[in-house]
């Protein structure tokens, strides 16, 4: 414990930066570990932009790298965003100068985590990023610290609030993906360019970080298999519900003897499962450990207040002098991340075909699946108003994804099949 004053340089004064400065203004001398935090400098793109707090008395830096290197900065807080560019340059500059860094930047950590960890550890400087995954809901420290005594087998969850909001609204209002996305953009729940969110890339950044922390690997974002929610149709949301499931964008990381499988895709969760019940913009996470069993945590994954709380918690850790490896193990010993070929993995699946309403079609579909060795668990045929054909939906028992894909391709070639079949995995949760 120390009564030292820690001078905080904050780069990025947008949603999270504003949340942090508001928090520090409301908690003068924020001193969870006996020290005292004061803001010693700020940086953003525009000095003159109106902001919800007064920065006129704070030293201003046009260049975040200069703020990172300033002798007046004891802890550098990076809240700019982006995997490269000014955020990366400033974080590297701070670490190279041996300064502790706190960031909320999942893209940076997922894509450059190993090299930044090596730099941080070589300089003895902490690099902390609790806010990068699930915003204000604890996830990073839980996996890296609280569960370090266990062998984690899998982590899976809803890690993108925008997608969860859109899927929840589609089901509740009966509107299409495009309509709900447009409304979410109007209300400010989705970015003007929503690609990172709806394409699943934001969730992939977060699950890549959790996989690294859980399994003692370097993050390997490039190996993540990613599918977003743009292709999710209202028809599938309704048919899945009739079968007892809800469609969620699930990000998962599983460890097996073969290696690690990291993926993000729309998946079916049983209606009574906590993941299916985490609605709106909530985030939720399941962790399965060999000894501790299953842990579930749910809460806000974004927003100024919650995310700033996570940033403040990291600042408190620096002030307390906590020193740990950036990931689960020292950077020099991080095992390479062995990606598993997803086509060899076993999944239960939901498959929808749109077929002509004529005799023999269901038999042809069932026979093709049986010949391929795909075992059907349940089957639903339901006429839909204003549809050209009849949707038939089935769920399968666990099957190798390559086997199922080949069978679906064969069925798609039948003359009675009117549209491209749709396959969604049933979440392994
Ligand atoms: N928003 C959330 O709820 C949330 C949750 C968890 C994690 N995060 C992460 O937190 C980080 C910040 O997100 P945010 O939502 O706060 O972003 P934001 O609202 O877009 O704010 C970005 C800030 O960075 C500043 N900036 C941009 N380019 C700069 C440059 N070249 N030099 C200096 N400053 C620059 C901007 O300046 P101007 O203000 O002058 O334009 C702005 O203040 C991102 O990594 C994000 O992924 C956000």
PDB file of N, CA, C and O in Angstrom, residues 18-30:
ATOM      1  N   UNK A  18     -14.987   9.358 -21.971  1.00  0.00           N
ATOM      2  CA  UNK A  18     -15.892  10.253 -21.244  1.00  0.00           C
ATOM      3  C   UNK A  18     -16.346   9.596 -19.945  1.00  0.00           C
ATOM      4  O   UNK A  18     -16.395  10.232 -18.890  1.00  0.00           O
ATOM      5  N   UNK A  19     -16.649   8.294 -20.029  1.00  0.00           N
ATOM      6  CA  UNK A  19     -17.078   7.575 -18.830  1.00  0.00           C
ATOM      7  C   UNK A  19     -15.983   7.580 -17.772  1.00  0.00           C
ATOM      8  O   UNK A  19     -16.244   7.777 -16.582  1.00  0.00           O
ATOM      9  N   UNK A  20     -14.737   7.393 -18.206  1.00  0.00           N
ATOM     10  CA  UNK A  20     -13.627   7.342 -17.238  1.00  0.00           C
ATOM     11  C   UNK A  20     -13.391   8.721 -16.603  1.00  0.00           C
ATOM     12  O   UNK A  20     -13.236   8.828 -15.384  1.00  0.00           O
ATOM     13  N   UNK A  21     -13.374   9.776 -17.437  1.00  0.00           N
ATOM     14  CA  UNK A  21     -13.124  11.105 -16.860  1.00  0.00           C
ATOM     15  C   UNK A  21     -14.256  11.518 -15.925  1.00  0.00           C
ATOM     16  O   UNK A  21     -14.014  12.149 -14.889  1.00  0.00           O
ATOM     17  N   UNK A  22     -15.482  11.138 -16.282  1.00  0.00           N
ATOM     18  CA  UNK A  22     -16.614  11.442 -15.394  1.00  0.00           C
ATOM     19  C   UNK A  22     -16.441  10.703 -14.066  1.00  0.00           C
ATOM     20  O   UNK A  22     -16.606  11.276 -12.988  1.00  0.00           O
ATOM     21  N   UNK A  23     -16.060   9.425 -14.163  1.00  0.00           N
ATOM     22  CA  UNK A  23     -15.851   8.628 -12.948  1.00  0.00           C
ATOM     23  C   UNK A  23     -14.754   9.254 -12.075  1.00  0.00           C
ATOM     24  O   UNK A  23     -14.923   9.411 -10.860  1.00  0.00           O
ATOM     25  N   UNK A  24     -13.627   9.611 -12.699  1.00  0.00           N
ATOM     26  CA  UNK A  24     -12.510  10.148 -11.905  1.00  0.00           C
ATOM     27  C   UNK A  24     -12.866  11.519 -11.317  1.00  0.00           C
ATOM     28  O   UNK A  24     -12.420  11.863 -10.223  1.00  0.00           O
ATOM     29  N   UNK A  25     -13.717  12.293 -12.064  1.00  0.00           N
ATOM     30  CA  UNK A  25     -14.149  13.595 -11.531  1.00  0.00           C
ATOM     31  C   UNK A  25     -15.073  13.385 -10.327  1.00  0.00           C
ATOM     32  O   UNK A  25     -15.034  14.154  -9.351  1.00  0.00           O
ATOM     33  N   UNK A  26     -15.890  12.335 -10.393  1.00  0.00           N
ATOM     34  CA  UNK A  26     -16.829  12.068  -9.289  1.00  0.00           C
ATOM     35  C   UNK A  26     -16.150  11.386  -8.097  1.00  0.00           C
ATOM     36  O   UNK A  26     -16.720  11.296  -7.017  1.00  0.00           O
ATOM     37  N   UNK A  27     -14.959  10.833  -8.351  1.00  0.00           N
ATOM     38  CA  UNK A  27     -14.220  10.157  -7.269  1.00  0.00           C
ATOM     39  C   UNK A  27     -12.845  10.782  -7.158  1.00  0.00           C
ATOM     40  O   UNK A  27     -11.836  10.142  -7.487  1.00  0.00           O
ATOM     41  N   UNK A  28     -12.792  12.051  -6.700  1.00  0.00           N
ATOM     42  CA  UNK A  28     -11.489  12.711  -6.656  1.00  0.00           C
ATOM     43  C   UNK A  28     -10.556  11.933  -5.735  1.00  0.00           C
ATOM     44  O   UNK A  28     -10.963  11.493  -4.663  1.00  0.00           O
ATOM     45  N   UNK A  29      -9.352  11.728  -6.219  1.00  0.00           N
ATOM     46  CA  UNK A  29      -8.405  10.959  -5.407  1.00  0.00           C
ATOM     47  C   UNK A  29      -8.811   9.505  -5.307  1.00  0.00           C
ATOM     48  O   UNK A  29      -8.600   8.864  -4.283  1.00  0.00           O
ATOM     49  N   UNK A  30      -9.405   8.977  -6.378  1.00  0.00           N
ATOM     50  CA  UNK A  30      -9.752   7.545  -6.455  1.00  0.00           C
ATOM     51  C   UNK A  30      -8.580   6.735  -5.899  1.00  0.00           C
ATOM     52  O   UNK A  30      -7.473   6.804  -6.431  1.00  0.00           O
TER      53      UNK A  30
END
